[in-house]
């Protein structure tokens, strides 16, 4: 293992109860952490301090949260709770702009605290907390909400629950905070643990206590299942998509032919999906590329058909099982959209970072006729995953519930440095920030 993980800072003050998940903001150097104390805490990644505590919306533990993308001038946060509801919170980006303006500017950054904390670690200025507006409560699930996820456009919100259902809500964006139920999917046979939108397509992935991963798409105004992936031998706890522009790493000089060939294959099947499970494994799944349709459907003359087309199902296969490094359930996996590194955490308190590399011997040897190929018919370049860094007992004796990559924004970084940090969230209420090098 050539890489390393180094502890950078705690986010202070921590929660006094279990923390479930930390969601990095899509553009600002802030994160939102969900806690069993019924709150969401917003921390700065510039000075690692508490900015706001969002409270009063939920009656039980807040299990999950996600920032809405593509919002100008304000931040919109969805939170899901064990009280079976989903909250939508809004706040004008006053401290967000301060954070961005002061980010890395030395003395100016010292004044950045958002007014949202005080010296003894409390919630800070009440006026600041009131700036978070509880916009709407989405009520539909019958049991604990386990995961929320915004679509790439930000117009759709997916939620899932212990009640075995997945709901898709549309933000009508009408100025009155109205949401409309678009679909309710109930094919899962157990608690649905996670929902995650494809990075560019309106395709939703879900993971469940029933050991399956399912893919969902809309077809003629109706959402339906297009794939059911079976492979894990236990609860699938979490999912994360690969970045669209991801390219495996390689030793030595850039092998432009391999890279261009890999990108060509990748474009056919699209981003892959990473999953983790109670079976202690992390797996990578790839969609088979569909052949381009050159003939009109049903032998017609090119007239569009209103009949639901056949062949809407997608074929997904297990591309690889990552090297086994976890001794207990793996609760979360995060795939960096910037570097392609993948991190996993779980009940054993361990952080594992993996890296995908091109294999120097060149092309893959396989009997699988569905391996993607480019126009010349060449099979995809072969890659392999290696463990590049491990931290044992990252939060002492406590289980780690979540891991996420975030853009590094601490004041001590060098000018022009473009790097990510890893954020882990644990049962003891602590949230830790780590730097990763390979």
Short mmCIF file of C-alpha atoms in Angstrom, two decimals:
data_model
loop_
_atom_site.label_atom_id
_atom_site.label_comp_id
_atom_site.label_asym_id
_atom_site.label_seq_id
_atom_site.Cartn_x
_atom_site.Cartn_y
_atom_site.Cartn_z
CA UNK A 1 0.00 0.00 0.00
CA UNK A 2 1.61 3.19 -1.20
CA UNK A 3 -1.05 5.59 0.05
CA UNK A 4 -1.82 7.08 3.41
CA UNK A 5 -4.70 8.58 5.36
CA UNK A 6 -3.88 11.34 7.83
CA UNK A 7 -6.17 12.85 10.43
CA UNK A 8 -6.77 16.55 9.78
CA UNK A 9 -9.43 17.72 12.24
CA UNK A 10 -12.60 16.97 14.12
CA UNK A 11 -15.70 19.00 13.32
CA UNK A 12 -16.40 20.78 16.60
CA UNK A 13 -18.33 20.60 18.75
CA UNK A 14 -19.49 17.02 18.03
CA UNK A 15 -22.99 15.77 18.65
CA UNK A 16 -23.57 14.16 22.04
CA UNK A 17 -25.48 11.37 20.31
CA UNK A 18 -24.93 9.07 17.34
CA UNK A 19 -24.26 10.75 14.01
CA UNK A 20 -25.54 8.96 10.94
CA UNK A 21 -24.37 10.76 7.82
CA UNK A 22 -22.49 13.85 6.63
CA UNK A 23 -23.53 15.52 3.36
CA UNK A 24 -21.04 17.92 1.71
CA UNK A 25 -22.63 20.98 0.06
CA UNK A 26 -22.32 20.82 -3.76
CA UNK A 27 -20.58 24.21 -4.06
CA UNK A 28 -19.88 25.76 -0.64
CA UNK A 29 -17.25 24.63 1.90
CA UNK A 30 -19.87 23.41 4.38
CA UNK A 31 -21.35 20.05 5.37
CA UNK A 32 -24.57 18.90 7.04
CA UNK A 33 -24.44 16.12 9.65
CA UNK A 34 -27.50 14.13 10.77
CA UNK A 35 -27.81 13.16 14.42
CA UNK A 36 -29.89 11.03 16.76
CA UNK A 37 -30.51 14.20 18.78
CA UNK A 38 -33.18 15.15 16.16
CA UNK A 39 -31.02 17.89 14.61
CA UNK A 40 -28.92 18.57 11.55
CA UNK A 41 -25.65 20.38 12.27
CA UNK A 42 -24.01 22.52 9.61
CA UNK A 43 -20.22 22.80 9.90
CA UNK A 44 -17.58 24.86 8.09
CA UNK A 45 -14.83 23.05 6.20
CA UNK A 46 -12.76 26.23 6.42
CA UNK A 47 -12.36 26.33 10.19
CA UNK A 48 -14.07 23.01 11.11
CA UNK A 49 -16.51 24.73 13.47
CA UNK A 50 -20.28 24.55 13.90
CA UNK A 51 -22.19 27.19 11.91
CA UNK A 52 -25.83 26.30 12.60
CA UNK A 53 -27.95 23.70 14.31
CA UNK A 54 -31.17 22.98 12.43
CA UNK A 55 -33.80 21.79 14.88
CA UNK A 56 -37.52 21.67 15.52
CA UNK A 57 -38.56 19.86 12.36
CA UNK A 58 -38.31 16.22 13.39
CA UNK A 59 -39.55 14.28 16.40
CA UNK A 60 -37.02 11.44 16.19
CA UNK A 61 -33.47 10.82 14.93
CA UNK A 62 -32.48 12.50 11.68
CA UNK A 63 -31.08 9.64 9.60
CA UNK A 64 -30.24 11.24 6.27
CA UNK A 65 -29.85 14.54 4.43
CA UNK A 66 -29.03 15.82 0.95
CA UNK A 67 -28.41 19.26 -0.55
CA UNK A 68 -30.42 20.26 -3.59
CA UNK A 69 -28.11 21.01 -6.57
CA UNK A 70 -28.25 24.02 -8.89
CA UNK A 71 -29.80 26.45 -6.41
CA UNK A 72 -28.73 30.08 -6.68
CA UNK A 73 -28.57 32.43 -3.70
CA UNK A 74 -29.82 30.00 -1.10
CA UNK A 75 -29.20 26.48 0.19
CA UNK A 76 -31.96 23.87 0.19
CA UNK A 77 -31.56 20.79 2.35
CA UNK A 78 -33.76 17.69 2.52
CA UNK A 79 -33.70 15.70 5.76
CA UNK A 80 -35.18 12.27 6.47
CA UNK A 81 -36.10 11.06 9.93
CA UNK A 82 -37.11 8.00 11.90
CA UNK A 83 -40.39 9.89 12.47
CA UNK A 84 -41.32 8.81 8.89
CA UNK A 85 -41.21 12.35 7.48
CA UNK A 86 -38.94 14.29 5.13
CA UNK A 87 -38.23 17.96 5.83
CA UNK A 88 -37.24 20.62 3.32
CA UNK A 89 -35.17 23.44 4.80
CA UNK A 90 -34.11 26.70 3.15
CA UNK A 91 -31.56 29.33 4.07
CA UNK A 92 -30.22 32.38 2.24
CA UNK A 93 -26.52 31.83 1.63
CA UNK A 94 -25.21 34.63 3.83
CA UNK A 95 -22.67 32.56 5.70
CA UNK A 96 -22.12 30.47 2.60
CA UNK A 97 -20.95 33.53 0.71
CA UNK A 98 -18.83 34.59 3.66
CA UNK A 99 -17.25 31.15 3.71
CA UNK A 100 -16.52 31.25 0.01
CA UNK A 101 -15.18 34.82 0.12
CA UNK A 102 -12.97 34.17 3.11
CA UNK A 103 -11.85 30.74 2.00
CA UNK A 104 -8.08 30.72 1.98
CA UNK A 105 -7.69 34.48 2.47
CA UNK A 106 -5.76 34.30 5.72
CA UNK A 107 -6.77 36.89 8.33
CA UNK A 108 -10.15 37.50 6.75
CA UNK A 109 -11.02 33.87 7.28
CA UNK A 110 -10.56 34.28 11.02
CA UNK A 111 -13.79 36.24 11.20
CA UNK A 112 -15.80 33.48 9.58
CA UNK A 113 -17.98 31.74 12.12
CA UNK A 114 -21.38 32.43 10.62
CA UNK A 115 -22.67 33.63 13.96
CA UNK A 116 -23.78 30.07 14.42
CA UNK A 117 -21.72 28.91 17.40
CA UNK A 118 -20.61 30.23 20.77
CA UNK A 119 -17.62 29.66 22.99
CA UNK A 120 -19.09 26.80 24.95
CA UNK A 121 -20.13 24.85 21.87
CA UNK A 122 -23.85 25.58 21.94
CA UNK A 123 -26.10 26.22 18.99
CA UNK A 124 -25.00 29.83 18.87
CA UNK A 125 -27.08 32.80 17.93
CA UNK A 126 -30.79 31.97 17.93
CA UNK A 127 -31.30 34.52 15.20
CA UNK A 128 -28.86 32.61 13.00
CA UNK A 129 -30.70 29.34 13.52
CA UNK A 130 -33.99 31.01 12.65
CA UNK A 131 -32.58 31.83 9.24
CA UNK A 132 -33.09 28.18 8.41
CA UNK A 133 -36.71 28.12 7.30
CA UNK A 134 -38.64 24.88 7.65
CA UNK A 135 -40.29 25.11 4.23
CA UNK A 136 -42.36 21.94 4.00
CA UNK A 137 -42.89 18.51 5.54
CA UNK A 138 -43.28 15.61 3.10
CA UNK A 139 -45.51 13.03 4.71
CA UNK A 140 -46.18 9.70 3.06
CA UNK A 141 -43.95 6.95 4.40
CA UNK A 142 -45.33 4.62 7.06
CA UNK A 143 -42.04 4.06 8.86
CA UNK A 144 -38.48 5.33 9.31
CA UNK A 145 -37.00 7.25 6.36
CA UNK A 146 -33.54 5.84 5.65
CA UNK A 147 -32.23 7.83 2.68
CA UNK A 148 -32.99 10.89 0.53
CA UNK A 149 -31.43 11.85 -2.80
CA UNK A 150 -31.93 14.69 -5.30
CA UNK A 151 -31.88 13.98 -9.03
CA UNK A 152 -29.11 15.58 -11.15
CA UNK A 153 -31.48 18.34 -12.25
CA UNK A 154 -32.61 18.99 -8.68
CA UNK A 155 -36.26 18.73 -9.67
CA UNK A 156 -36.91 15.24 -8.26
CA UNK A 157 -36.36 14.00 -4.72
CA UNK A 158 -36.23 10.26 -3.99
CA UNK A 159 -36.90 8.94 -0.48
CA UNK A 160 -36.92 5.41 0.90
CA UNK A 161 -38.04 3.80 4.10
CA UNK A 162 -38.26 0.84 6.38
CA UNK A 163 -41.79 0.47 4.99
CA UNK A 164 -40.17 -1.13 1.87
CA UNK A 165 -41.23 1.73 -0.40
CA UNK A 166 -39.48 4.32 -2.53
CA UNK A 167 -41.20 7.65 -3.18
CA UNK A 168 -40.30 10.14 -5.89
CA UNK A 169 -41.42 13.73 -5.31
CA UNK A 170 -41.26 16.60 -7.78
CA UNK A 171 -40.32 20.06 -6.58
CA UNK A 172 -42.81 22.21 -8.47
CA UNK A 173 -40.54 25.22 -7.88
CA UNK A 174 -43.59 27.49 -7.83
CA UNK A 175 -42.45 29.74 -5.00
CA UNK A 176 -44.85 28.11 -2.56
CA UNK A 177 -42.70 25.10 -1.61
CA UNK A 178 -45.14 22.67 -3.23
CA UNK A 179 -44.07 19.11 -3.92
CA UNK A 180 -46.04 16.55 -5.92
CA UNK A 181 -45.84 12.77 -5.53
CA UNK A 182 -44.65 11.40 -8.86
CA UNK A 183 -44.32 7.69 -8.03
CA UNK A 184 -44.39 5.13 -5.25
CA UNK A 185 -42.44 1.93 -5.90
CA UNK A 186 -42.96 -1.08 -3.67
CA UNK A 187 -41.10 -3.93 -5.36
CA UNK A 188 -38.48 -4.32 -2.62
CA UNK A 189 -39.21 -7.11 -0.16
CA UNK A 190 -37.49 -5.45 2.79
CA UNK A 191 -36.36 -2.22 4.40
CA UNK A 192 -34.93 0.08 1.69
CA UNK A 193 -31.61 1.39 3.02
CA UNK A 194 -30.40 3.74 0.32
CA UNK A 195 -31.43 5.60 -2.84
CA UNK A 196 -28.92 7.22 -5.20
CA UNK A 197 -29.49 9.01 -8.50
CA UNK A 198 -27.33 8.39 -11.55
CA UNK A 199 -24.99 11.40 -11.98
CA UNK A 200 -26.44 12.53 -15.32
CA UNK A 201 -29.50 10.41 -16.13
CA UNK A 202 -32.88 10.25 -14.40
CA UNK A 203 -32.15 6.73 -13.28
CA UNK A 204 -32.47 5.80 -9.61
CA UNK A 205 -30.64 3.01 -7.79
CA UNK A 206 -31.90 1.54 -4.52
CA UNK A 207 -30.42 -0.87 -1.98
CA UNK A 208 -32.32 -3.02 0.47
CA UNK A 209 -32.49 -5.41 3.39
CA UNK A 210 -33.71 -7.94 0.79
CA UNK A 211 -30.07 -8.22 -0.42
CA UNK A 212 -30.85 -6.67 -3.82
CA UNK A 213 -30.04 -3.52 -5.76
CA UNK A 214 -32.75 -2.23 -8.07
CA UNK A 215 -32.68 0.32 -10.88
CA UNK A 216 -35.65 2.51 -11.74
CA UNK A 217 -36.52 4.69 -14.73
CA UNK A 218 -39.51 6.59 -16.02
CA UNK A 219 -41.18 5.28 -19.16
CA UNK A 220 -44.22 7.03 -20.64
CA UNK A 221 -45.04 8.91 -17.44
CA UNK A 222 -44.73 5.83 -15.25
CA UNK A 223 -41.79 4.84 -13.09
CA UNK A 224 -40.81 1.19 -13.14
CA UNK A 225 -38.02 -1.22 -12.30
CA UNK A 226 -35.57 -1.88 -15.14
CA UNK A 227 -33.12 -4.11 -13.27
CA UNK A 228 -32.85 -6.21 -10.11
CA UNK A 229 -29.25 -6.97 -9.20
CA UNK A 230 -28.61 -10.02 -7.04
CA UNK A 231 -25.13 -10.82 -5.84
CA UNK A 232 -24.70 -9.67 -2.27
CA UNK A 233 -25.28 -12.29 0.45
CA UNK A 234 -26.66 -9.82 2.98
CA UNK A 235 -28.30 -6.42 3.41
CA UNK A 236 -27.06 -3.87 0.88
CA UNK A 237 -26.43 -0.81 3.04
CA UNK A 238 -25.28 1.85 0.64
CA UNK A 239 -24.67 2.78 -3.00
CA UNK A 240 -22.61 5.39 -4.81
CA UNK A 241 -22.15 6.15 -8.49
CA UNK A 242 -18.88 6.62 -10.30
CA UNK A 243 -18.04 10.07 -11.66
CA UNK A 244 -18.74 10.58 -15.35
CA UNK A 245 -15.17 11.67 -16.12
CA UNK A 246 -13.42 9.04 -14.05
CA UNK A 247 -10.29 7.41 -15.51
CA UNK A 248 -8.25 4.71 -13.72
CA UNK A 249 -4.72 5.64 -12.70
CA UNK A 250 -1.56 4.26 -14.24
CA UNK A 251 2.10 4.09 -13.41
CA UNK A 252 4.65 6.00 -15.44
CA UNK A 253 3.81 8.13 -18.44
CA UNK A 254 0.24 8.55 -19.60
CA UNK A 255 -0.78 5.76 -21.90
CA UNK A 256 -3.01 7.81 -24.17
CA UNK A 257 -4.16 4.83 -26.21
CA UNK A 258 -5.32 2.93 -23.14
CA UNK A 259 -7.02 5.99 -21.71
CA UNK A 260 -8.89 6.87 -24.90
CA UNK A 261 -9.90 3.25 -25.39
CA UNK A 262 -11.11 3.02 -21.81
CA UNK A 263 -13.15 6.22 -22.22
CA UNK A 264 -14.67 4.84 -25.40
CA UNK A 265 -15.84 1.67 -23.62
CA UNK A 266 -16.98 3.65 -20.62
CA UNK A 267 -19.17 5.90 -22.75
CA UNK A 268 -21.11 2.87 -24.01
CA UNK A 269 -22.14 1.53 -20.61
CA UNK A 270 -22.00 4.71 -18.53
CA UNK A 271 -20.91 5.24 -14.93
CA UNK A 272 -20.60 2.14 -12.77
CA UNK A 273 -22.24 1.59 -9.40
CA UNK A 274 -20.49 0.72 -6.13
CA UNK A 275 -22.31 -1.12 -3.34
CA UNK A 276 -21.49 -2.36 0.15
CA UNK A 277 -23.15 -4.94 2.30
CA UNK A 278 -23.65 -6.87 5.48
CA UNK A 279 -21.68 -9.62 3.70
CA UNK A 280 -18.54 -7.49 4.32
CA UNK A 281 -17.88 -6.87 0.62
CA UNK A 282 -17.69 -3.85 -1.66
CA UNK A 283 -18.70 -4.58 -5.25
CA UNK A 284 -18.64 -2.74 -8.57
CA UNK A 285 -21.48 -3.18 -11.07
CA UNK A 286 -21.53 -2.32 -14.77
CA UNK A 287 -24.44 -1.93 -17.17
CA UNK A 288 -24.24 -3.80 -20.44
CA UNK A 289 -24.21 -1.39 -23.35
CA UNK A 290 -27.34 -1.55 -25.46
CA UNK A 291 -26.85 -1.88 -29.18
CA UNK A 292 -27.94 1.14 -31.11
CA UNK A 293 -31.38 0.70 -32.56
CA UNK A 294 -31.12 1.02 -36.31
CA UNK A 295 -34.64 -0.20 -37.25
CA UNK A 296 -37.94 1.41 -36.24
CA UNK A 297 -39.63 -0.45 -33.37
CA UNK A 298 -41.98 -3.31 -34.27
CA UNK A 299 -40.98 -3.12 -37.91
CA UNK A 300 -42.87 0.12 -38.48
CA UNK A 301 -42.01 2.97 -40.74
CA UNK A 302 -40.52 5.11 -38.04
CA UNK A 303 -43.80 6.24 -36.49
CA UNK A 304 -43.54 6.51 -32.71
CA UNK A 305 -45.37 3.76 -30.87
CA UNK A 306 -47.49 4.41 -27.79
CA UNK A 307 -47.08 0.79 -26.73
CA UNK A 308 -44.59 0.32 -23.92
CA UNK A 309 -41.51 -0.82 -25.81
CA UNK A 310 -40.08 -4.24 -25.19
CA UNK A 311 -36.53 -4.61 -23.97
CA UNK A 312 -36.67 -1.76 -21.46
CA UNK A 313 -34.94 -3.98 -18.91
CA UNK A 314 -31.24 -3.39 -18.39
CA UNK A 315 -28.60 -6.01 -17.80
CA UNK A 316 -26.17 -5.27 -15.00
CA UNK A 317 -23.29 -7.52 -14.08
CA UNK A 318 -20.80 -7.69 -11.26
CA UNK A 319 -17.56 -6.33 -12.63
CA UNK A 320 -15.48 -7.00 -9.53
CA UNK A 321 -15.43 -7.56 -5.80
CA UNK A 322 -12.93 -5.20 -4.18
CA UNK A 323 -10.12 -6.66 -2.03
CA UNK A 324 -11.54 -7.87 1.28
CA UNK A 325 -10.46 -5.64 4.17
CA UNK A 326 -13.53 -5.38 6.39
CA UNK A 327 -14.19 -7.82 9.22
CA UNK A 328 -17.77 -6.70 9.88
CA UNK A 329 -20.65 -5.12 7.94
CA UNK A 330 -19.69 -2.38 5.47
CA UNK A 331 -22.10 0.50 6.03
CA UNK A 332 -21.06 3.08 3.46
CA UNK A 333 -19.01 3.54 0.32
CA UNK A 334 -18.04 6.78 -1.40
CA UNK A 335 -16.60 7.10 -4.91
CA UNK A 336 -14.60 10.29 -5.49
CA UNK A 337 -15.83 12.18 -8.54
CA UNK A 338 -12.48 13.96 -8.74
CA UNK A 339 -9.84 11.27 -8.30
CA UNK A 340 -11.70 7.99 -8.79
CA UNK A 341 -10.58 6.77 -5.37
CA UNK A 342 -13.16 4.76 -3.47
CA UNK A 343 -13.53 4.69 0.33
CA UNK A 344 -15.49 2.31 2.56
CA UNK A 345 -16.32 2.24 6.28
CA UNK A 346 -18.31 0.02 8.58
CA UNK A 347 -19.00 -1.70 11.86
CA UNK A 348 -15.33 -2.62 12.36
CA UNK A 349 -14.39 1.07 12.71
CA UNK A 350 -12.05 0.81 9.75
CA UNK A 351 -11.52 3.20 6.83
CA UNK A 352 -10.34 1.56 3.61
CA UNK A 353 -9.32 3.47 0.46
CA UNK A 354 -9.08 1.67 -2.90
CA UNK A 355 -7.58 2.74 -6.21
CA UNK A 356 -8.24 1.38 -9.69
CA UNK A 357 -5.22 1.02 -11.97
CA UNK A 358 -4.68 -0.05 -15.53
CA UNK A 359 -2.94 -3.41 -15.69
CA UNK A 360 0.38 -3.04 -17.46
CA UNK A 361 -0.08 -6.23 -19.47
CA UNK A 362 -2.68 -4.48 -21.56
CA UNK A 363 -5.99 -5.94 -22.61
CA UNK A 364 -8.34 -8.15 -20.67
CA UNK A 365 -8.66 -11.84 -21.32
CA UNK A 366 -12.20 -12.99 -20.73
CA UNK A 367 -14.78 -15.43 -21.97
CA UNK A 368 -17.54 -12.93 -21.43
CA UNK A 369 -18.86 -11.94 -24.84
CA UNK A 370 -20.56 -8.88 -23.35
CA UNK A 371 -17.33 -7.10 -22.43
CA UNK A 372 -17.70 -3.70 -24.10
CA UNK A 373 -15.62 -3.00 -27.15
CA UNK A 374 -14.98 0.01 -29.31
CA UNK A 375 -15.71 0.42 -33.00
CA UNK A 376 -12.64 -1.64 -33.84
CA UNK A 377 -13.96 -4.51 -31.73
CA UNK A 378 -11.17 -4.32 -29.20
CA UNK A 379 -11.99 -5.39 -25.64
CA UNK A 380 -11.73 -2.87 -22.83
CA UNK A 381 -8.33 -2.26 -21.22
CA UNK A 382 -7.96 -4.38 -18.09
CA UNK A 383 -7.90 -2.73 -14.68
CA UNK A 384 -7.51 -3.95 -11.14
CA UNK A 385 -8.36 -2.50 -7.74
CA UNK A 386 -5.83 -2.30 -4.94
CA UNK A 387 -6.08 -1.18 -1.33
CA UNK A 388 -4.01 1.96 -1.04
CA UNK A 389 -4.61 2.91 2.61
CA UNK A 390 -6.28 1.57 5.78
CA UNK A 391 -6.99 3.16 9.16
CA UNK A 392 -8.03 0.88 12.02
CA UNK A 393 -10.08 2.24 14.91
CA UNK A 394 -10.60 5.55 13.14
CA UNK A 395 -13.19 6.57 15.75
CA UNK A 396 -11.84 4.47 18.60
CA UNK A 397 -14.12 1.56 19.45
CA UNK A 398 -17.10 3.01 17.60
CA UNK A 399 -18.80 1.94 14.40
CA UNK A 400 -18.47 4.31 11.44
CA UNK A 401 -21.82 4.92 9.79
CA UNK A 402 -20.88 7.01 6.78
CA UNK A 403 -18.03 8.29 4.63
CA UNK A 404 -17.99 11.09 2.03
CA UNK A 405 -15.48 12.94 -0.13
CA UNK A 406 -15.54 16.74 0.03
CA UNK A 407 -13.50 19.55 -1.51
CA UNK A 408 -10.71 20.60 0.84
CA UNK A 409 -11.24 24.12 2.15
CA UNK A 410 -9.06 24.56 5.24
CA UNK A 411 -7.08 27.77 5.50
CA UNK A 412 -3.73 26.06 5.85
CA UNK A 413 -3.62 24.57 2.38
CA UNK A 414 -1.16 25.82 -0.19
CA UNK A 415 -2.30 28.34 -2.77
CA UNK A 416 -3.83 26.65 -5.76
CA UNK A 417 -3.98 23.29 -4.06
CA UNK A 418 -6.82 21.22 -5.45
CA UNK A 419 -7.46 18.35 -3.10
CA UNK A 420 -10.22 16.42 -1.42
CA UNK A 421 -10.75 15.40 2.16
CA UNK A 422 -12.57 12.38 3.50
CA UNK A 423 -15.25 12.86 6.17
CA UNK A 424 -16.29 10.02 8.48
CA UNK A 425 -19.31 9.98 10.76
CA UNK A 426 -19.61 7.67 13.76
CA UNK A 427 -21.70 6.25 16.60
CA UNK A 428 -19.98 8.37 19.26
CA UNK A 429 -21.24 11.60 17.65
CA UNK A 430 -17.85 12.56 16.23
CA UNK A 431 -17.21 13.71 12.67
CA UNK A 432 -13.59 13.50 11.51
CA UNK A 433 -11.84 15.02 8.50
CA UNK A 434 -8.94 13.16 6.85
CA UNK A 435 -6.49 13.85 4.05
CA UNK A 436 -5.73 11.04 1.62
CA UNK A 437 -2.57 10.61 -0.41
CA UNK A 438 -1.60 7.95 -2.92
#
